[in-house]
Each structure stands twice: as C-alpha cells, then as structure tokens.
Amino acid sequence: MTDATLIDRIRDRAARISVIGQGYVGLPLAVEFARAGFSVNGLDTDLDRVTALNSGRSYSPDVESDDLAALLRAGRYEATADLSVLEASDVVIICVPTPLRKSKDPDISYVVAAAEAAAARFRPGQLVVLESTTYPGTTEELLLPMFQARGATIGKDLFVAFSPERIDPGNPTFKARDIPKVVGGVTPVCTRLAAALYRLIVPLVHEVSSPKIAELAKLYENVFRNVNIALANEFSLMCQRLGVSTKEVIDAAATKPFGFMPFYPGPGIGGHCIPVDPLYLAWTMRLRGYEARFIALGDEINRAMPDHVVELVADGLNDRRRAVNGARILTLGVAYKRGIGDIRESPALEILASLRKRGAEVAYVDPYVASIALDGAVLKAVELTDGELAAADCVLILTDHPEFDYRRIVETAAFVVDTRNATWGIPAPAGRILRF
Ligand SMILES: NC(=O)c1ccc[n+]([C@@H]2O[C@H](COP(=O)([O-])OP(=O)(O)OC[C@H]3O[C@@H](n4cnc5c(N)ncnc54)[C@H](O)[C@@H]3O)[C@@H](O)[C@H]2O)c1
C-alpha cells in the first residue's frame, strides 16, 4: 500500500486503527477516532481493563460509559489484549506509560515493548505514531531501527511520526477533541499522513519538521509548568515569611492582561507528567554533558513542598499545644489534582506517610479514591461527616475537589491547613485556617 492509498483510507474512515495503551490518554483518543467513524481496537495488556471496557465501563474521567457502550454496540470500538490485531491495522498509535526508574532515569520499557509488538507485526503501508511523552530522539533512535530491522523503508512503505498527547484528564473545558495536535513525521510524507489523520478529530494540527521538534515541544510545555509551579511554591514560602497571602498577591498580578500567566502554590506536584517529563529531558542533556539547571531547581523546590506541609501542620498543632504524635489528622483529597482519582506521584502519599511516621493518626476523604497503600498497609477512605471534621485535630486540604463543602469544613473543623486556597473568601476566626 502506498501513502496515496493510505491517505484515501484515512479520509474515507476505512483505515483500521489500533491504539496501544488504554489509559488516561489512549482511551479518550481511541474513542475520538471511533466517534469520527473509524474502526478502532484499544489494545491493553491489563485484562481487567479490557474486560471493563468491553462491558462498556469507562474508568476515564473524559469518556462517558454511555458513549463507550454506544461505540461498542456500533462495532466501532473493541478493547483487546490480542496483539494480532496489529497486523490488520493501517494505523498504530502508541500511548503507553513513560515513568521514571527509582534512579529518576527514564523507564522506556513500556514504549520498547509496545513498539516491538508493532514492529514484529509490521505490514507495508502502515502509519505508526508515538504519543507517549518521552526524551528527544526516541522516535528516530529507538522506534525506527525496530521497524527497519524488519525490512521497513521509512517514508516509502512505513510512515512514522511523533505527536505528543496534551490531554488534561478531568478538564471540563478542554477534551482531547478540543486540543490542537503537534505532529512531526520522520519524512514529509509521514508528517502529511499523520496530520491528515488527526485533522479528522481535532480543530488544529500544527506540523513541525521532525519528530524531535514534536518531542521537545511537549517537554518544553511541561518544563514550563513545572518551573512556574516551582516559582509559585517558592513565592509562597517567601509570602509566608512576610505574613501575606500568596493567592492575594498572585491574583493581583494576574489582572495584568499581557505577559503574565498565574500559577498557584500547592502541596507539591503529582501525576504522570509534570514531575516526570522534565527529568526525561534533564537525563538526555546530562548524557550530553549539560546540566539542565531550571529543571533541577524546579524539581528540588517542588519535591520539598510535602515536607513543608508537614512542618506547617506540626507548627499549627504546636500553637494549639498539640503534638503531631497522637493527633488525628483528616486529609481532604489524596488525588494529585481536583476532580480526578489519579494518585500517581501524588504528594498526598508522601505527606500522609510522613505524618503517620511522626505518630499521627491519619484518615482521608476522597470521593474518587476508595483506598490507598500506605507503608504496605491499606488505608480506606472515610466519609466526610461533621463527626469526622469535629474529631480531627487538623483538617488538611490537599486536593480541592469540587465535591467538598468548604464552608461546612471551615465552620466545623477546629483547625484547617489549606494547601490549595480552597477556603479562600470563607470567613473564619483568626488562626483557624492556615492558607498558602
Ligand atoms: N495522564 C496524562 O494526563 C497524560 C497527558 C499527556 C500525556 N501523557 C503521556 O501519555 C502516556 C500514557 O500515559 P497515561 O496517563 O495514559 O498512562 P496510563 O497508565 O493511564 O495508561 C497506560 C496503559 O497502557 C497499558 N500498557 C502498558 N504497556 C502496554 C503494552 N506493552 N501493550 C499494551 N498496553 C500497555 C497499561 O496497562 C495502561 O492501561 C505517557 O507517556 C504520559 O506521559 C499523559
């Protein structure tokens, strides 16, 4: 099959698409393509996920179970763990995790496994797109050789591109279909094909000259967020020492209509992207003898925030003649951000473990997270009741979930540490709330 045939199959929605990895990124993407009229296979190694998806149960905040069920019924979407579907696919999109090893170096093993699976079943005329966030050079240095070793000629009988995923799970305004895509193919034909595909599901496709540009664009976006969050976090340490509210300062600065974008402090950073991706770039640069200083500093400041929160709790309890040891601390939210149940890299885990190590009796409320593993034990979520609020020596807000009734929390709790400024504007007696 030539590129002309493939582009026709894409435009006619006759191309079969396989999306490898059906997590926060892969599932909404697969659903968008199915919605656009394609036949899509959602591949995943997790059999429980495959079973859940095939029975119409979505675990993604961005995919409604009803929509998934309708696509299943229409025969446009099917989840599977069977790699043989790759042979019949015209398009293979890879959306597998890219975490860090304990050493903070990139763990690229999932990408290698997924790309190996696709390369082993390579058929001339396929388009392969990598979407996982990764270090610059992955597409051309890691993926290409796997396919070339199977006889593929890139740009002639196999088309390869990198297109970073920018989804923000749980964001009510911007879903996958609302976010422009950046596409960088290995050759101009590869870019053209991948761009033609994505144009069918997003409002804008921005073509760049190579996969490396696209890989770096994604990393720059996330370094930008990481560094700006670190700046807001450090700013909050300064404001605290100056006895003023960081939020009030940032809100005031944010009235400038140009040249400023507000970022707010918090208990640290979490999720699969912001704490992780910058270190992929730092690692690459270190191999080239360059130390990425902004990334190192941002990482250092953000990773110190959980300790700062623990200190704030300890100081606040101390002011009330209470020790952390023996205090009951009710944590509101353990997910790394509001409105979702993702606890990957969540600073809450470190904060709860640290408080418990100091002898605190910790409990948590999170409508999205039924239980967490803490020091090898399982901690189950409790209900947010007036009894729980009143019994706590400290109520610690770590995630500003929209479901929480902040007024009730402020009125019922004796002492609140609010790391998200979720109680902003709610009147309280002096000293009852410690805000960032
Ligand atoms: N979560 C986000 O907000 C977000 C946003 C933009 C980009 N990204 C990037 O997208 C990528 C995927 O992230 P995610 O959050 O969707 O991860 P996830 O953990 O939610 O999902 C990954 C899925 O891939 C499956 N998987 C792993 N190896 C596989 C294999 N060899 N074959 C088939 N399935 C396999 C896992 O079982 C899992 O279901 C990462 O590189 C991440 O950095 C994530």
Coordinates of C-alpha atoms and ligand atoms in Angstrom, one line a residue:
M1 CA 0.0 0.0 0.0
T2 CA 1.3 3.5 -0.9
D3 CA 0.9 6.7 1.0
A4 CA -1.8 7.7 -1.5
T5 CA -3.8 4.6 -0.8
L6 CA -3.4 5.1 3.0
I7 CA -4.4 8.8 2.8
D8 CA -7.6 7.7 0.9
R9 CA -8.3 5.0 3.5
I10 CA -7.9 7.7 6.3
R11 CA -10.1 10.2 4.5
D12 CA -12.8 7.5 3.9
R13 CA -12.6 6.3 7.5
A14 CA -11.8 2.9 6.1
A15 CA -8.4 2.7 7.8
R16 CA -8.3 0.4 10.8
I17 CA -6.8 2.0 13.9
S18 CA -5.1 0.3 16.9
V19 CA -4.3 2.3 19.9
I20 CA -1.8 0.6 22.2
G21 CA -2.4 1.5 25.8
Q22 CA -6.0 2.3 27.0
G23 CA -5.2 4.6 29.9
Y24 CA -5.9 8.3 30.6
V25 CA -4.5 9.1 27.1
G26 CA -5.2 6.1 24.9
L27 CA -8.9 5.5 25.8
P28 CA -10.2 9.0 25.0
L29 CA -8.1 9.0 21.8
A30 CA -9.5 5.7 20.7
V31 CA -13.0 6.9 21.4
E32 CA -12.5 10.1 19.4
F33 CA -11.4 8.1 16.4
A34 CA -14.3 5.7 16.8
R35 CA -16.6 8.6 17.1
A36 CA -15.1 10.0 13.8
G37 CA -16.2 6.8 12.1
F38 CA -13.1 4.6 12.2
S39 CA -13.0 1.0 13.4
V40 CA -10.7 1.1 16.4
N41 CA -9.0 -1.5 18.5
G42 CA -8.0 -0.5 22.0
L43 CA -5.1 -2.7 23.0
D44 CA -4.1 -3.2 26.6
T45 CA -2.1 -5.7 28.5
D46 CA -4.3 -5.2 31.5
L47 CA -7.0 -7.9 31.1
D48 CA -9.2 -6.3 33.8
R49 CA -9.2 -3.0 31.8
V50 CA -10.0 -4.9 28.6
T51 CA -13.0 -6.7 30.3
A52 CA -14.3 -3.4 31.8
L53 CA -14.1 -1.6 28.5
N54 CA -15.8 -4.3 26.5
S55 CA -18.6 -4.3 29.0
G56 CA -19.0 -0.6 28.5
R57 CA -17.4 0.6 31.8
S58 CA -15.1 3.6 31.4
Y59 CA -12.6 4.4 34.1
S60 CA -11.6 7.7 32.4
P61 CA -13.0 11.0 33.5
D62 CA -13.0 12.0 29.9
V63 CA -15.1 9.1 28.5
E64 CA -18.7 8.5 29.5
S65 CA -19.6 4.9 29.9
D66 CA -22.7 5.5 27.8
D67 CA -20.7 6.8 24.9
L68 CA -18.3 3.9 25.2
A69 CA -21.2 1.4 25.2
A70 CA -22.7 3.1 22.1
L71 CA -19.5 2.7 20.2
L72 CA -19.2 -0.9 21.3
R73 CA -22.7 -1.6 20.1
A74 CA -22.0 0.1 16.7
G75 CA -18.9 -2.2 16.3
R76 CA -16.6 0.8 16.0
Y77 CA -14.6 0.1 19.2
E78 CA -13.3 -3.0 20.8
A79 CA -10.8 -3.5 23.6
T80 CA -8.4 -6.4 23.3
A81 CA -5.2 -7.9 24.6
D82 CA -4.7 -9.8 21.3
L83 CA -1.7 -8.3 19.5
S84 CA -2.6 -10.0 16.2
V85 CA -5.0 -7.0 15.5
L86 CA -1.8 -5.0 14.8
E87 CA -1.3 -6.9 11.6
A88 CA -4.6 -5.9 10.2
S89 CA -4.2 -2.2 11.3
D90 CA -3.5 0.6 8.9
V91 CA -2.6 2.9 11.8
V92 CA -0.9 2.1 15.1
I93 CA -0.8 4.7 17.8
I94 CA 1.3 4.1 20.9
C95 CA 0.1 5.6 24.3
V96 CA 1.9 3.6 26.9
P97 CA 3.4 4.9 30.2
T98 CA 6.8 6.6 30.4
P99 CA 7.6 6.6 34.1
L100 CA 10.9 7.1 35.9
R101 CA 13.0 4.4 37.4
K102 CA 13.9 4.7 41.1
S103 CA 17.2 6.4 39.9
K104 CA 15.0 9.1 38.3
D105 CA 16.2 7.9 34.8
P106 CA 13.6 7.3 32.1
D107 CA 11.9 3.9 32.1
I108 CA 11.3 3.4 28.4
S109 CA 10.5 -0.3 28.8
Y110 CA 6.7 0.1 28.0
V111 CA 7.5 2.0 24.8
V112 CA 10.0 -0.6 23.8
A113 CA 7.5 -3.4 24.5
A114 CA 4.7 -1.7 22.5
A115 CA 6.9 -0.8 19.6
E116 CA 8.5 -4.3 19.5
A117 CA 5.0 -5.7 19.3
A118 CA 4.0 -3.4 16.4
A119 CA 7.4 -4.0 14.6
A120 CA 7.1 -7.7 14.9
R121 CA 3.7 -7.5 13.0
F122 CA 4.7 -4.7 10.6
R123 CA 2.9 -4.7 7.3
P124 CA 3.9 -2.4 4.4
G125 CA 1.7 0.7 4.2
Q126 CA 1.2 1.3 8.0
L127 CA 1.4 4.6 9.8
V128 CA 2.9 4.3 13.3
V129 CA 2.5 7.3 15.7
L130 CA 4.1 7.5 19.1
E131 CA 2.1 9.7 21.6
S132 CA 3.8 8.8 24.9
T133 CA 5.8 11.7 26.3
T134 CA 9.5 10.9 26.0
Y135 CA 13.0 12.1 25.6
P136 CA 14.0 13.8 22.3
G137 CA 15.3 11.3 19.8
T138 CA 13.1 8.3 21.0
T139 CA 11.1 8.1 17.7
E140 CA 14.1 8.1 15.4
E141 CA 16.7 6.4 17.6
L142 CA 14.6 3.8 19.3
L143 CA 11.5 3.1 17.2
L144 CA 12.8 3.4 13.7
P145 CA 15.5 0.7 14.0
M146 CA 13.0 -1.8 15.2
F147 CA 10.9 -1.4 12.1
Q148 CA 13.9 -1.1 9.8
A149 CA 15.2 -4.4 11.2
R150 CA 12.0 -6.0 9.8
G151 CA 12.6 -4.6 6.4
A152 CA 10.6 -1.3 6.5
T153 CA 11.7 1.7 4.4
I154 CA 10.6 4.8 6.3
G155 CA 8.6 7.2 4.2
K156 CA 8.1 4.6 1.4
D157 CA 6.3 1.6 2.9
L158 CA 6.2 2.6 6.6
F159 CA 5.2 6.1 7.9
V160 CA 6.3 7.1 11.4
A161 CA 5.6 10.2 13.4
F162 CA 5.6 11.6 16.9
S163 CA 2.5 13.5 18.1
P164 CA 2.5 14.4 21.8
E165 CA -0.6 13.9 23.8
R166 CA -1.7 17.1 25.7
I167 CA -4.9 15.9 27.3
D168 CA -5.6 17.2 30.8
P169 CA -7.8 14.4 32.4
G170 CA -10.9 15.8 34.0
N171 CA -10.6 19.2 32.5
P172 CA -14.2 20.2 31.8
T173 CA -13.4 22.8 29.1
F174 CA -10.7 21.1 27.0
K175 CA -11.2 17.5 26.0
A176 CA -9.0 15.6 23.5
R177 CA -11.1 16.8 20.6
D178 CA -10.6 20.5 21.6
I179 CA -6.8 20.5 21.9
P180 CA -4.6 21.2 18.8
K181 CA -2.1 18.5 17.9
V182 CA 1.6 18.9 17.1
V183 CA 2.8 16.4 14.5
G184 CA 6.4 15.7 13.4
G185 CA 7.0 12.9 10.9
V186 CA 10.3 11.3 10.0
T187 CA 9.8 12.4 6.4
P188 CA 7.4 15.0 4.9
V189 CA 5.1 12.2 3.7
C190 CA 5.0 10.8 7.3
T191 CA 4.0 14.2 8.6
R192 CA 1.4 14.7 5.9
L193 CA -0.3 11.3 6.7
A194 CA -0.3 11.7 10.5
A195 CA -1.6 15.3 10.1
A196 CA -4.4 14.1 7.8
L197 CA -5.4 11.6 10.4
Y198 CA -5.5 13.9 13.4
R199 CA -7.3 16.7 11.4
L200 CA -10.3 14.4 11.4
I201 CA -10.6 14.6 15.2
V202 CA -9.1 17.9 16.4
P203 CA -9.6 21.6 15.4
L204 CA -6.0 22.3 14.5
V205 CA -2.9 20.3 13.5
H206 CA 0.5 22.1 13.8
E207 CA 3.1 20.3 11.6
V208 CA 6.7 20.5 12.6
S209 CA 9.8 19.4 10.7
S210 CA 10.8 16.4 12.7
P211 CA 9.7 14.0 15.5
K212 CA 12.4 15.6 17.7
I213 CA 10.8 19.0 17.5
A214 CA 7.5 17.5 18.5
E215 CA 9.1 15.5 21.3
L216 CA 10.8 18.7 22.6
A217 CA 7.7 20.8 22.2
K218 CA 5.9 18.6 24.7
L219 CA 8.8 18.6 27.1
Y220 CA 9.0 22.4 26.9
E221 CA 5.3 22.7 27.7
N222 CA 5.8 20.5 30.8
V223 CA 9.0 22.1 31.9
F224 CA 7.2 25.4 31.7
R225 CA 4.5 24.2 34.0
N226 CA 6.9 22.5 36.4
V227 CA 9.2 25.6 36.7
N228 CA 6.3 28.0 37.1
I229 CA 4.7 25.9 39.7
A230 CA 8.1 25.8 41.5
L231 CA 8.2 29.6 41.3
A232 CA 4.7 29.9 42.8
N233 CA 5.7 27.4 45.5
E234 CA 8.9 29.3 46.4
F235 CA 6.9 32.5 46.3
S236 CA 4.6 31.0 48.8
L237 CA 7.5 30.3 51.2
M238 CA 8.5 33.9 50.9
C239 CA 5.0 35.3 51.4
Q240 CA 4.6 33.1 54.4
R241 CA 7.7 34.7 56.0
L242 CA 6.4 38.1 55.1
G243 CA 3.0 37.3 56.6
V244 CA 0.9 37.8 53.5
S245 CA -1.3 35.6 51.4
T246 CA 0.3 34.3 48.2
K247 CA -3.0 34.0 46.5
E248 CA -3.9 37.6 47.1
V249 CA -0.5 38.6 45.6
I250 CA -0.9 36.3 42.5
D251 CA -4.5 37.3 41.9
A252 CA -3.4 40.9 41.9
A253 CA -0.6 40.3 39.5
A254 CA -2.9 38.3 37.2
T255 CA -5.0 41.4 36.5
K256 CA -2.2 42.4 34.1
P257 CA -3.7 41.5 30.7
F258 CA -0.5 40.5 29.0
G259 CA 2.9 39.0 29.8
F260 CA 1.7 37.1 32.9
M261 CA 0.1 33.8 33.5
P262 CA -0.9 32.8 37.0
F263 CA 0.3 29.7 38.6
Y264 CA -0.6 28.9 42.2
P265 CA 1.3 27.1 45.0
G266 CA 0.3 23.7 46.3
P267 CA 1.4 20.8 48.4
G268 CA 3.8 19.5 45.7
I269 CA 3.3 18.2 42.2
G270 CA 1.9 14.9 41.1
G271 CA 0.5 12.9 38.2
H272 CA 2.3 11.0 35.4
C273 CA 3.5 14.2 33.6
I274 CA 4.7 17.3 35.4
P275 CA 7.0 15.7 38.0
V276 CA 8.3 13.2 35.5
D277 CA 8.7 14.6 32.0
P278 CA 11.2 17.3 32.7
L279 CA 13.5 14.7 34.1
Y280 CA 13.4 12.9 30.7
L281 CA 14.9 16.0 29.2
A282 CA 17.4 16.5 32.0
W283 CA 18.6 12.9 31.6
T284 CA 19.1 13.4 27.8
M285 CA 21.0 16.6 28.4
R286 CA 23.2 15.0 31.1
L287 CA 24.3 12.4 28.6
R288 CA 25.5 15.3 26.5
G289 CA 27.4 16.9 29.4
Y290 CA 24.8 19.6 30.1
E291 CA 23.1 20.1 33.4
A292 CA 19.5 21.5 33.0
R293 CA 19.5 23.9 35.9
F294 CA 16.0 25.2 35.8
I295 CA 14.7 21.6 35.7
A296 CA 16.9 20.6 38.6
L297 CA 15.8 23.6 40.7
G298 CA 12.1 23.2 39.9
D299 CA 12.3 19.6 40.8
E300 CA 14.1 20.4 44.1
I301 CA 11.6 23.1 45.1
N302 CA 8.5 21.1 44.2
R303 CA 9.7 17.9 45.9
A304 CA 10.4 19.8 49.1
M305 CA 6.8 21.0 49.4
P306 CA 5.4 17.9 51.1
D307 CA 7.9 18.4 53.9
H308 CA 6.9 22.0 54.1
V309 CA 3.2 20.9 54.5
V310 CA 4.1 18.5 57.3
E311 CA 6.0 21.3 59.1
L312 CA 3.0 23.6 58.7
V313 CA 0.7 21.0 60.3
A314 CA 3.2 20.4 63.1
D315 CA 3.6 24.1 63.8
G316 CA -0.1 24.7 63.7
L317 CA -0.7 21.9 66.1
N318 CA 2.1 23.1 68.3
D319 CA 0.4 26.5 68.5
R320 CA -2.6 24.6 69.9
R321 CA -0.5 22.8 72.4
R322 CA -0.8 19.6 70.5
A323 CA 1.9 17.2 69.3
V324 CA 1.8 15.6 65.9
N325 CA 2.3 12.3 67.8
G326 CA -1.3 11.2 68.7
A327 CA -3.0 13.9 66.7
R328 CA -5.9 13.0 64.5
I329 CA -5.4 14.4 61.0
L330 CA -8.2 14.3 58.5
T331 CA -6.9 14.8 55.0
L332 CA -9.2 16.0 52.3
G333 CA -8.1 14.7 48.9
V334 CA -5.3 12.4 48.0
A335 CA -5.5 12.6 44.2
Y336 CA -2.8 14.8 42.7
K337 CA -5.4 17.3 41.4
R338 CA -9.1 18.2 41.7
G339 CA -11.8 16.2 40.0
I340 CA -10.0 13.0 39.3
G341 CA -8.8 9.8 41.1
D342 CA -5.2 9.7 39.8
I343 CA -2.8 9.2 42.7
R344 CA 0.3 8.6 40.7
E345 CA 3.2 10.7 42.2
S346 CA 0.6 12.4 44.4
P347 CA 2.3 14.5 47.1
A348 CA -0.5 13.4 49.5
L349 CA 1.0 9.9 49.7
E350 CA 4.3 11.3 51.0
I351 CA 2.6 13.7 53.4
L352 CA 0.3 11.1 54.9
A353 CA 3.2 8.6 55.3
S354 CA 5.4 11.3 56.9
L355 CA 2.6 12.4 59.4
R356 CA 2.0 8.8 60.2
K357 CA 5.7 8.2 60.8
R358 CA 5.6 11.0 63.3
G359 CA 2.8 9.2 65.2
A360 CA -0.3 11.0 63.8
E361 CA -3.5 9.1 63.4
V362 CA -4.3 9.8 59.7
A363 CA -7.6 9.4 57.9
Y364 CA -8.6 10.7 54.5
V365 CA -11.6 11.6 52.4
D366 CA -11.6 11.4 48.6
P367 CA -14.7 10.8 46.6
Y368 CA -12.5 9.5 43.7
V369 CA -10.1 7.2 45.6
A370 CA -11.6 4.3 47.7
S371 CA -8.3 3.2 49.2
I372 CA -4.5 3.9 49.2
A373 CA -1.5 1.8 50.1
L374 CA 0.5 3.5 52.8
D375 CA 3.7 1.9 54.1
G376 CA 2.5 -1.5 52.9
A377 CA -0.9 -1.2 54.7
V378 CA -4.2 -0.4 53.0
L379 CA -6.0 2.8 54.2
K380 CA -9.6 3.1 53.2
A381 CA -11.3 6.5 52.6
V382 CA -13.8 7.7 55.3
E383 CA -16.9 9.7 54.7
L384 CA -16.8 13.4 55.1
T385 CA -19.1 13.8 58.1
D386 CA -19.4 16.5 60.7
G387 CA -18.3 13.9 63.2
E388 CA -15.0 13.3 61.3
L389 CA -14.5 17.0 60.9
A390 CA -15.1 17.8 64.6
A391 CA -12.9 14.9 65.8
A392 CA -9.9 16.0 63.8
D393 CA -7.1 18.0 65.5
C394 CA -6.2 19.2 62.0
V395 CA -8.1 19.1 58.7
L396 CA -5.6 19.1 55.9
I397 CA -6.8 20.1 52.4
L398 CA -4.5 18.6 49.8
T399 CA -6.9 18.4 46.8
D400 CA -9.5 21.0 46.1
H401 CA -12.2 18.5 44.9
P402 CA -15.3 20.4 43.8
E403 CA -17.5 18.0 45.9
F404 CA -16.2 19.3 49.2
D405 CA -18.4 21.8 51.1
Y406 CA -15.6 24.2 52.2
R407 CA -17.9 26.4 54.2
R408 CA -19.1 23.5 56.3
I409 CA -15.5 22.4 56.7
V410 CA -14.4 25.8 57.9
E411 CA -17.4 26.0 60.3
T412 CA -17.0 22.5 61.8
A413 CA -13.2 21.9 62.0
A414 CA -11.1 23.3 64.8
F415 CA -8.0 23.8 62.7
V416 CA -7.6 23.7 58.9
V417 CA -4.4 23.7 56.8
D418 CA -5.4 24.6 53.3
T419 CA -2.7 24.0 50.7
R420 CA -5.0 24.9 47.8
N421 CA -6.6 28.1 49.0
A422 CA -9.9 26.2 48.6
T423 CA -11.4 28.0 51.6
W424 CA -10.5 31.4 50.2
G425 CA -13.1 34.1 51.0
I426 CA -14.8 32.0 53.7
P427 CA -14.8 33.9 57.0
A428 CA -13.2 32.1 59.9
P429 CA -11.9 33.1 63.4
A430 CA -8.3 34.3 63.4
G431 CA -5.9 31.3 63.4
R432 CA -8.4 28.7 62.4
I433 CA -7.1 28.4 58.9
L434 CA -3.5 28.3 57.7
R435 CA -3.6 29.1 53.9
F436 CA -0.8 29.1 51.3
Ligands
LIG1 N1 -2.2 11.2 32.1 C1 -2.0 12.4 31.5 O1 -2.5 13.4 31.9 C2 -1.1 12.5 30.3 C3 -1.3 13.7 29.5 C4 -0.5 13.8 28.3 C5 0.5 12.8 28.0 N2 0.6 11.7 28.8 C6 1.6 10.7 28.4 O2 0.8 9.6 27.8 C7 1.5 8.4 28.1 C8 0.4 7.4 28.7 O3 0.0 8.0 29.9 P1 -1.4 7.5 30.6 O4 -1.6 8.5 31.7 O5 -2.4 7.2 29.6 O6 -0.9 6.1 31.2 P2 -1.9 5.0 31.9 O7 -1.1 4.3 32.9 O8 -3.2 5.7 32.3 O9 -2.2 4.1 30.7 C9 -1.3 3.3 30.1 C10 -2.0 2.0 29.7 O10 -1.0 1.3 28.8 C11 -1.1 -0.1 29.2 N3 0.1 -0.8 28.7 C12 1.3 -0.7 29.2 N4 2.2 -1.4 28.4 C13 1.5 -1.9 27.4 C14 1.8 -2.7 26.2 N5 3.0 -3.1 26.0 N6 0.8 -3.0 25.4 C15 -0.5 -2.6 25.6 N7 -0.8 -1.8 26.7 C16 0.1 -1.5 27.6 C17 -1.4 -0.1 30.6 O11 -1.9 -1.3 31.1 C18 -2.3 1.1 30.8 O12 -3.7 0.7 30.7 C19 2.6 8.7 28.9 O13 3.8 8.8 28.2 C20 2.3 10.0 29.5 O14 3.4 10.8 29.9 C21 -0.2 11.5 29.9

